[in-house]
CSV table of C-alpha atoms in Angstrom, one decimal:
chain,number,residue,atom,x,y,z
U,1,MET,CA,101.7,108.8,89.9
U,2,SER,CA,102.7,112.0,88.5
U,3,ASP,CA,101.3,114.2,91.3
U,4,THR,CA,101.7,111.6,94.1
U,5,ILE,CA,103.3,113.1,97.4
U,6,PHE,CA,105.2,110.0,99.3
U,7,THR,CA,105.4,110.0,103.0
U,8,ILE,CA,108.2,107.5,104.4
U,9,GLY,CA,107.9,106.4,108.3
U,10,ARG,CA,110.8,104.1,108.9
U,11,GLN,CA,112.2,101.8,111.4
U,12,TYR,CA,116.1,103.2,112.4
U,13,GLY,CA,118.5,101.2,110.0
U,14,SER,CA,115.8,99.9,107.9
U,15,GLY,CA,117.1,102.2,104.7
U,16,GLY,CA,113.7,104.0,104.5
U,17,ARG,CA,115.4,107.3,104.1
U,18,ILE,CA,117.8,105.8,101.4
U,19,ILE,CA,114.4,104.4,99.6
U,20,GLY,CA,112.9,107.7,100.0
U,21,LYS,CA,115.8,109.6,98.6
U,22,LYS,CA,116.2,107.1,95.5
U,23,LEU,CA,112.5,107.3,94.9
U,24,ALA,CA,112.7,111.1,94.4
U,25,GLU,CA,115.8,111.0,92.4
U,26,ASP,CA,114.0,108.3,90.1
U,27,LEU,CA,111.0,110.4,89.9
U,28,GLY,CA,112.7,113.6,89.6
U,29,ILE,CA,110.7,115.1,92.6
U,30,PRO,CA,112.0,116.9,95.8
U,31,PHE,CA,113.0,115.0,98.9
U,32,TYR,CA,112.4,116.3,102.3
U,33,ASP,CA,114.1,114.9,105.4
U,34,LYS,CA,116.3,117.3,107.7
U,35,GLU,CA,115.5,120.1,104.7
U,36,LEU,CA,112.1,120.3,106.4
U,37,LEU,CA,113.7,122.1,109.6
U,38,THR,CA,115.4,124.7,107.7
U,39,ILE,CA,112.2,125.5,105.7
U,40,ALA,CA,110.1,125.5,109.0
U,41,ALA,CA,112.8,127.6,110.8
U,42,ARG,CA,113.1,130.1,108.0
U,43,GLU,CA,109.2,130.6,108.0
U,44,SER,CA,108.6,130.6,111.7
U,45,GLY,CA,111.3,132.8,112.8
U,46,PHE,CA,112.9,130.1,115.2
U,47,CYS,CA,116.4,129.5,114.9
U,48,GLU,CA,117.2,126.1,113.1
U,49,GLU,CA,119.4,124.9,116.1
U,50,ILE,CA,116.0,124.6,118.1
U,51,PHE,CA,114.5,122.6,115.5
U,52,GLU,CA,117.3,120.2,115.3
U,53,THR,CA,117.3,119.9,119.1
U,54,HIS,CA,113.7,118.8,119.0
U,55,ASP,CA,113.5,116.9,115.7
U,56,GLU,CA,111.1,113.8,116.4
U,57,LYS,CA,111.7,113.8,119.8
U,58,PRO,CA,108.8,113.1,121.8
U,59,THR,CA,107.3,116.1,123.9
U,60,SER,CA,106.7,116.2,127.8
U,61,SER,CA,103.8,114.2,128.9
U,62,PHE,CA,100.3,115.2,127.9
U,63,LEU,CA,99.7,115.5,131.6
U,64,TYR,CA,102.6,118.3,131.4
U,65,SER,CA,101.0,119.9,128.6
U,66,LEU,CA,97.4,120.3,130.4
U,67,VAL,CA,99.5,121.7,133.6
U,68,MET,CA,101.0,124.3,131.1
U,69,GLY,CA,97.2,125.3,130.5
U,70,GLY,CA,95.0,126.3,127.7
U,71,TYR,CA,97.5,126.9,125.0
U,72,GLY,CA,97.3,130.6,124.2
U,73,SER,CA,100.2,131.4,121.8
U,74,ASP,CA,102.1,132.6,124.7
U,75,SER,CA,101.7,129.4,127.0
U,76,MET,CA,102.0,126.7,124.3
U,77,PRO,CA,105.2,124.8,125.0
U,78,LEU,CA,108.2,125.3,122.5
U,79,ASN,CA,107.9,121.6,121.5
U,80,HIS,CA,104.6,122.0,119.9
U,81,LYS,CA,105.0,125.7,118.5
U,82,LEU,CA,108.2,123.7,116.7
U,83,PHE,CA,105.8,121.1,115.7
U,84,LEU,CA,102.8,123.2,114.5
U,85,ALA,CA,105.6,125.1,112.4
U,86,GLN,CA,106.8,122.1,110.8
U,87,PHE,CA,103.0,121.0,110.4
U,88,GLU,CA,102.5,123.8,108.4
U,89,THR,CA,105.7,123.6,106.5
U,90,ILE,CA,104.8,120.1,105.3
U,91,LYS,CA,101.3,121.1,104.1
U,92,LYS,CA,102.6,124.1,102.2
U,93,ILE,CA,105.4,122.0,100.5
U,94,ALA,CA,102.7,119.3,99.8
U,95,LYS,CA,100.6,121.9,98.1
U,96,GLN,CA,103.5,122.9,95.5
U,97,GLY,CA,103.6,119.4,94.0
U,98,PRO,CA,104.8,115.9,94.3
U,99,CYS,CA,107.8,115.0,96.5
U,100,VAL,CA,108.9,112.5,99.0
U,101,ILE,CA,108.8,113.4,102.7
U,102,ILE,CA,110.6,111.3,105.5
U,103,GLY,CA,109.3,111.1,109.1
U,104,ARG,CA,107.7,114.0,111.2
U,105,CYS,CA,104.1,112.9,110.9
U,106,ALA,CA,103.9,114.0,107.5
U,107,ASP,CA,101.1,111.4,106.7
U,108,TYR,CA,99.0,113.0,109.4
U,109,ALA,CA,99.9,116.4,108.3
U,110,LEU,CA,98.4,115.6,104.8
U,111,GLU,CA,95.6,113.2,105.7
U,112,GLU,CA,93.0,115.3,104.2
U,113,MET,CA,94.7,114.9,100.5
U,114,ASP,CA,94.1,112.3,98.3
U,115,ASN,CA,97.3,112.0,96.2
U,116,VAL,CA,99.4,110.9,99.0
U,117,VAL,CA,101.0,107.2,99.3
U,118,ASN,CA,101.6,106.7,103.1
U,119,VAL,CA,104.7,103.9,103.3
U,120,PHE,CA,106.4,102.3,106.2
U,121,VAL,CA,110.0,100.4,106.1
U,122,HIS,CA,111.1,98.2,108.3
U,123,ALA,CA,113.5,95.3,108.5
U,124,ASP,CA,114.7,92.5,111.1
U,125,MET,CA,116.9,93.6,114.1
U,126,GLU,CA,119.9,91.6,112.5
U,127,GLN,CA,119.7,93.6,109.2
U,128,ARG,CA,119.4,96.9,110.8
U,129,VAL,CA,122.2,96.6,113.3
U,130,LYS,CA,124.3,95.5,110.0
U,131,ARG,CA,123.2,98.7,108.3
U,132,VAL,CA,124.0,101.3,111.1
U,133,VAL,CA,127.2,99.7,111.9
U,134,GLU,CA,128.5,99.6,108.4
U,135,GLU,CA,126.6,102.9,107.0
U,136,TYR,CA,126.1,105.1,109.9
U,137,GLY,CA,129.3,104.2,112.0
U,138,GLU,CA,127.7,103.0,115.2
U,139,ASP,CA,129.4,101.1,117.6
U,140,PRO,CA,128.5,97.3,117.0
U,141,LYS,CA,128.0,96.8,120.7
U,142,LYS,CA,125.5,99.6,121.1
U,143,ALA,CA,123.9,99.4,117.8
U,144,GLU,CA,120.8,97.4,119.0
U,145,ASP,CA,120.1,99.7,122.0
U,146,ILE,CA,120.5,102.4,119.8
U,147,ILE,CA,118.3,101.4,117.3
U,148,ALA,CA,115.3,100.5,120.2
U,149,LYS,CA,115.8,104.0,121.7
U,150,THR,CA,115.5,105.5,118.3
U,151,ASP,CA,112.3,103.7,117.4
U,152,LYS,CA,110.9,104.5,120.6
U,153,LYS,CA,111.4,108.2,120.1
U,154,ARG,CA,109.8,108.0,116.9
U,155,ALA,CA,107.2,106.2,118.1
U,156,SER,CA,106.6,108.5,121.1
U,157,TYR,CA,106.6,111.8,118.7
U,158,TYR,CA,104.3,110.1,116.3
U,159,ASN,CA,101.8,108.7,118.9
U,160,TYR,CA,101.8,112.0,120.5
U,161,TYR,CA,100.9,114.0,117.9
U,162,SER,CA,98.8,112.0,115.4
U,163,ASP,CA,95.8,109.8,116.0
U,164,LYS,CA,97.2,106.8,114.6
U,165,LYS,CA,100.0,104.5,115.9
U,166,TRP,CA,103.3,104.6,114.6
U,167,GLY,CA,104.3,101.3,113.0
U,168,CYS,CA,101.1,99.7,112.9
U,169,ALA,CA,100.4,98.4,109.4
U,170,ASP,CA,97.1,100.2,109.2
U,171,THR,CA,98.6,103.5,109.6
U,172,TYR,CA,100.2,103.3,106.4
U,173,ASN,CA,99.2,102.3,102.6
U,174,LEU,CA,102.0,100.0,102.1
U,175,SER,CA,104.7,98.4,104.6
U,176,ILE,CA,107.9,96.8,103.3
U,177,ASP,CA,110.3,94.6,105.0
U,178,SER,CA,113.3,96.2,103.1
U,179,GLY,CA,115.4,93.1,104.3
U,180,LYS,CA,113.4,90.7,102.3
U,181,ILE,CA,113.8,92.5,99.1
U,182,GLY,CA,116.5,95.1,99.4
U,183,ILE,CA,116.7,98.7,98.9
U,184,ASP,CA,116.3,98.9,95.2
U,185,ASN,CA,112.9,96.7,94.7
U,186,ALA,CA,111.7,98.2,97.5
U,187,VAL,CA,111.9,101.6,95.5
U,188,GLU,CA,110.4,99.7,92.6
U,189,LEU,CA,107.4,98.5,94.6
U,190,ILE,CA,106.5,101.5,96.1
U,191,LYS,CA,106.4,102.8,92.4
U,192,THR,CA,104.3,100.1,91.4
U,193,PHE,CA,101.9,100.8,94.3
U,194,ALA,CA,101.7,104.4,93.4
U,195,VAL,CA,100.7,103.6,90.0
U,196,MET,CA,98.2,101.0,90.9
U,197,ALA,CA,96.5,103.7,93.6
U,198,LYS,CA,96.0,106.0,90.8
U,199,LYS,CA,94.0,103.6,88.5
C,1,MET,CA,108.4,82.6,93.2
C,2,SER,CA,107.8,79.0,92.1
C,3,ASP,CA,108.3,77.5,95.8
C,4,THR,CA,107.0,80.3,97.7
C,5,ILE,CA,104.4,79.9,100.5
C,6,PHE,CA,102.3,82.7,101.4
C,7,THR,CA,100.5,83.3,104.7
C,8,ILE,CA,98.0,86.2,104.7
C,9,GLY,CA,96.7,87.9,108.0
C,10,ARG,CA,93.8,90.4,107.2
C,11,GLN,CA,91.6,92.5,108.9
C,12,TYR,CA,88.0,91.5,108.5
C,13,GLY,CA,86.4,93.0,105.8
C,14,SER,CA,89.7,94.1,104.0
C,15,GLY,CA,89.4,91.3,101.2
C,16,GLY,CA,92.4,89.4,102.4
C,17,ARG,CA,90.7,86.3,102.1
C,18,ILE,CA,89.9,86.9,98.3
C,19,ILE,CA,92.9,88.1,97.6
C,20,GLY,CA,94.8,85.0,99.1
C,21,LYS,CA,92.0,82.7,97.1
C,22,LYS,CA,92.9,84.7,93.6
C,23,LEU,CA,96.5,84.7,94.4
C,24,ALA,CA,96.3,80.8,94.8
C,25,GLU,CA,94.3,80.8,91.4
C,26,ASP,CA,96.6,82.7,89.4
C,27,LEU,CA,99.7,80.8,90.6
C,28,GLY,CA,97.7,77.4,90.5
C,29,ILE,CA,98.6,76.5,94.1
C,30,PRO,CA,96.5,75.1,97.0
C,31,PHE,CA,94.6,77.4,98.9
C,32,TYR,CA,93.9,77.0,102.8
C,33,ASP,CA,91.3,78.5,105.1
C,34,LYS,CA,89.0,76.5,106.6
C,35,GLU,CA,90.0,73.4,104.8
C,36,LEU,CA,93.0,73.5,107.5
C,37,LEU,CA,90.3,72.9,110.1
C,38,THR,CA,89.2,69.7,108.1
C,39,ILE,CA,92.7,68.3,107.8
C,40,ALA,CA,93.6,69.3,111.1
C,41,ALA,CA,90.6,67.3,112.7
C,42,ARG,CA,91.1,64.4,110.6
C,43,GLU,CA,94.9,64.0,111.5
C,44,SER,CA,94.3,64.7,115.1
C,45,GLY,CA,91.3,62.7,115.8
C,46,PHE,CA,89.2,65.6,117.2
C,47,CYS,CA,85.9,66.1,115.6
C,48,GLU,CA,85.6,69.0,112.9
C,49,GLU,CA,82.9,70.5,115.1
C,50,ILE,CA,85.3,71.3,118.0
C,51,PHE,CA,87.9,72.9,115.6
C,52,GLU,CA,85.1,75.2,114.0
C,53,THR,CA,84.0,76.2,117.5
C,54,HIS,CA,87.4,77.3,118.5
C,55,ASP,CA,88.7,78.7,115.2
C,56,GLU,CA,90.8,81.7,115.5
C,57,LYS,CA,88.9,82.4,119.0
C,58,PRO,CA,90.9,83.7,121.7
C,59,THR,CA,92.0,81.2,124.6
C,60,SER,CA,91.3,81.7,128.3
C,61,SER,CA,93.9,83.7,129.7
C,62,PHE,CA,97.5,82.8,130.4
C,63,LEU,CA,96.6,82.9,134.2
C,64,TYR,CA,94.0,80.4,133.5
C,65,SER,CA,96.5,78.4,131.5
C,66,LEU,CA,99.0,78.6,134.5
C,67,VAL,CA,96.1,77.5,136.7
C,68,MET,CA,95.6,74.6,134.8
C,69,GLY,CA,98.9,73.3,135.3
C,70,GLY,CA,102.1,72.3,133.5
C,71,TYR,CA,100.4,70.7,130.3
C,72,GLY,CA,101.1,67.2,130.5
C,73,SER,CA,99.0,65.8,127.8
C,74,ASP,CA,96.2,65.3,129.8
C,75,SER,CA,96.2,68.6,131.5
C,76,MET,CA,96.3,70.7,128.5
C,77,PRO,CA,93.1,72.7,127.6
C,78,LEU,CA,91.2,71.8,124.5
C,79,ASN,CA,92.0,75.2,123.1
C,80,HIS,CA,95.9,74.7,123.3
C,81,LYS,CA,95.6,71.2,121.7
C,82,LEU,CA,93.6,72.3,118.9
C,83,PHE,CA,95.9,75.1,118.2
C,84,LEU,CA,98.7,72.6,118.4
C,85,ALA,CA,97.2,70.3,116.0
C,86,GLN,CA,96.7,73.2,113.5
C,87,PHE,CA,100.2,74.3,113.9
C,88,GLU,CA,101.2,70.7,112.9
C,89,THR,CA,99.1,70.6,109.9
C,90,ILE,CA,100.3,73.9,108.7
C,91,LYS,CA,104.1,72.8,109.1
C,92,LYS,CA,103.1,69.6,107.2
C,93,ILE,CA,101.3,71.4,104.3
C,94,ALA,CA,103.8,73.8,103.8
C,95,LYS,CA,106.6,71.1,103.5
C,96,GLN,CA,104.2,69.8,100.6
C,97,GLY,CA,104.9,72.7,98.4
C,98,PRO,CA,103.8,76.1,97.6
C,99,CYS,CA,100.6,77.2,98.9
C,100,VAL,CA,98.3,80.1,100.4
C,101,ILE,CA,97.1,79.9,104.1
C,102,ILE,CA,94.9,82.4,105.4
C,103,GLY,CA,95.0,83.4,109.2
C,104,ARG,CA,95.9,80.9,111.9
C,105,CYS,CA,99.1,82.2,113.0
C,106,ALA,CA,100.5,80.4,109.7
C,107,ASP,CA,103.5,82.8,109.5
C,108,TYR,CA,104.4,81.9,113.1
C,109,ALA,CA,104.0,78.2,112.6
C,110,LEU,CA,106.4,78.7,109.3
C,111,GLU,CA,109.0,81.1,110.7
C,112,GLU,CA,112.0,78.5,110.6
C,113,MET,CA,111.3,78.4,106.8
C,114,ASP,CA,113.1,80.9,104.1
C,115,ASN,CA,110.5,80.6,101.2
C,116,VAL,CA,107.5,82.0,103.1
C,117,VAL,CA,106.2,85.5,102.3
C,118,ASN,CA,103.9,87.0,105.0
C,119,VAL,CA,101.5,89.4,104.1
C,120,PHE,CA,98.8,91.7,105.9
C,121,VAL,CA,95.7,93.1,104.1
C,122,HIS,CA,93.9,96.0,105.7
C,123,ALA,CA,91.7,98.8,104.5
C,124,ASP,CA,89.8,101.9,106.1
C,125,MET,CA,86.6,101.4,108.3
C,126,GLU,CA,84.3,102.7,105.7
C,127,GLN,CA,85.4,100.4,102.9
C,128,ARG,CA,85.4,97.3,105.4
C,129,VAL,CA,82.1,98.2,106.1
C,130,LYS,CA,80.8,98.2,102.6
C,131,ARG,CA,82.3,95.0,102.0
C,132,VAL,CA,80.8,93.1,105.0
C,133,VAL,CA,77.5,94.6,104.2
C,134,GLU,CA,77.5,94.1,100.6
C,135,GLU,CA,79.5,90.8,100.3
C,136,TYR,CA,79.0,88.9,103.6
C,137,GLY,CA,75.5,90.5,104.2
C,138,GLU,CA,76.2,91.7,107.4
C,139,ASP,CA,73.6,94.1,109.2
C,140,PRO,CA,74.7,97.5,108.3
C,141,LYS,CA,73.9,99.0,111.7
C,142,LYS,CA,76.3,96.4,113.3
C,143,ALA,CA,78.8,95.9,110.9
C,144,GLU,CA,81.4,98.3,112.5
C,145,ASP,CA,80.8,96.8,115.6
C,146,ILE,CA,81.2,93.1,114.4
C,147,ILE,CA,84.3,94.1,112.4
C,148,ALA,CA,85.8,95.4,115.9
C,149,LYS,CA,85.2,92.5,117.4
C,150,THR,CA,86.2,90.2,115.0
C,151,ASP,CA,89.8,91.8,114.5
C,152,LYS,CA,90.0,92.0,118.5
C,153,LYS,CA,89.4,88.0,118.5
C,154,ARG,CA,92.0,87.7,115.8
C,155,ALA,CA,94.5,89.8,117.6
C,156,SER,CA,93.8,88.0,120.8
C,157,TYR,CA,94.4,84.6,119.0
C,158,TYR,CA,97.4,85.7,117.2
C,159,ASN,CA,98.9,87.6,120.4
C,160,TYR,CA,98.3,84.6,122.7
C,161,TYR,CA,100.2,82.1,120.3
C,162,SER,CA,102.7,83.9,118.7
C,163,ASP,CA,106.0,85.9,119.9
C,164,LYS,CA,104.7,89.0,117.5
C,165,LYS,CA,101.9,91.3,117.3
C,166,TRP,CA,99.2,91.0,114.9
C,167,GLY,CA,98.4,94.2,112.7
C,168,CYS,CA,102.0,95.5,113.2
C,169,ALA,CA,103.9,96.3,110.1
C,170,ASP,CA,107.1,94.5,111.4
C,171,THR,CA,105.0,91.1,111.9
C,172,TYR,CA,104.8,90.7,108.2
C,173,ASN,CA,107.1,91.4,105.0
C,174,LEU,CA,104.3,93.0,103.3
C,175,SER,CA,101.3,95.1,104.5
C,176,ILE,CA,98.8,96.6,101.8
C,177,ASP,CA,95.8,98.7,102.2
C,178,SER,CA,93.6,97.0,99.7
C,179,GLY,CA,91.0,99.8,99.9
C,180,LYS,CA,93.7,102.2,98.3
C,181,ILE,CA,94.5,99.8,95.3
C,182,GLY,CA,91.7,97.2,95.0
C,183,ILE,CA,91.6,93.4,95.3
C,184,ASP,CA,93.3,92.4,91.8
C,185,ASN,CA,96.1,94.9,92.1
C,186,ALA,CA,96.8,93.6,95.7
C,187,VAL,CA,97.2,90.1,94.0
C,188,GLU,CA,99.5,91.6,91.4
C,189,LEU,CA,101.7,93.5,94.3
C,190,ILE,CA,102.0,90.4,96.3
C,191,LYS,CA,103.3,88.3,93.1
C,192,THR,CA,105.7,91.2,92.5
C,193,PHE,CA,107.1,91.1,96.0
C,194,ALA,CA,107.6,87.3,96.0
C,195,VAL,CA,109.5,87.4,92.7
C,196,MET,CA,111.8,90.4,94.2
C,197,ALA,CA,112.3,88.2,97.4
C,198,LYS,CA,113.7,85.4,95.4
C,199,LYS,CA,116.2,87.5,93.5
């Protein structure tokens, strides 16, 4: 497991981010979430605010992209330039050693590498509502709607840029219902899986 | 874990069935696959051959079902009668104690029960082709096609009868890429998950 790179996709409110953070802490390896945006911004010359505005948001439709033309470096829409900058940053980071990367099509960016374990974390709606209300401070009345919209955006972004489908079991090596076993057990299960994958 | 019921959905060629069989052997609990058909047939009064012909095959379209009318016991299409017989058998079996059930919407039949762990097993196409050729004796030239068609049938059957989606991570509690860790490790991982789910 010592050189494993973990990518974690997650439903909003499933605890996927905190699972990734604990996993990185346990293993003493770097954790990348929003940090990726800062690095990508620094390296690409775009300002960080632009990345934040576009982070994991779906781009315009494919049709729009086609209309935009052949993607010379000048004609490529900003969304795509930002995606590519982040994509390159993810690949660069992964070459530096083991780490945990949350979201942002990291599994797709690293699909050529062998030492990657791709994880998806989900939970039932009731538990996700509880988490986003209690821990992220969302309005209880709007929680379910916010969850659905956030996941829809994540799925659109992922499905647009990758050749797999967000949330489908066979897009990942391991998918876990965090509501069934809890955050700490999910961390342990991912570690167990990574050891098994190295055998 | 001592009273856990395991349901296992699986991509064709992923080794999901053998994982379920080994899991049942390890835990000393009953294993149900085609056996379910025999029991359902015995209890329903239909002959076993009819169940085999319709096993995990998609039914006619929903439109057809509507056209068939209001489903009085006489007007219900045979497919649905067989499904319901199997559905009842699964619920009856689960009440008798811990077991492993392969496919057949068992997770949906048992969704009211707490002590159930729903697993999905998948693997990449290359490894599934290898398995169906080497172990099931399929024609190498046709293997990929057979796999795609079998999974399409399973998905249609599952999606028709349940309210969830076959192969989606959040339909199950745990989804495993058996190609990444192998059959025996997958069995161990499921056992580990079940212990965690009981804590």
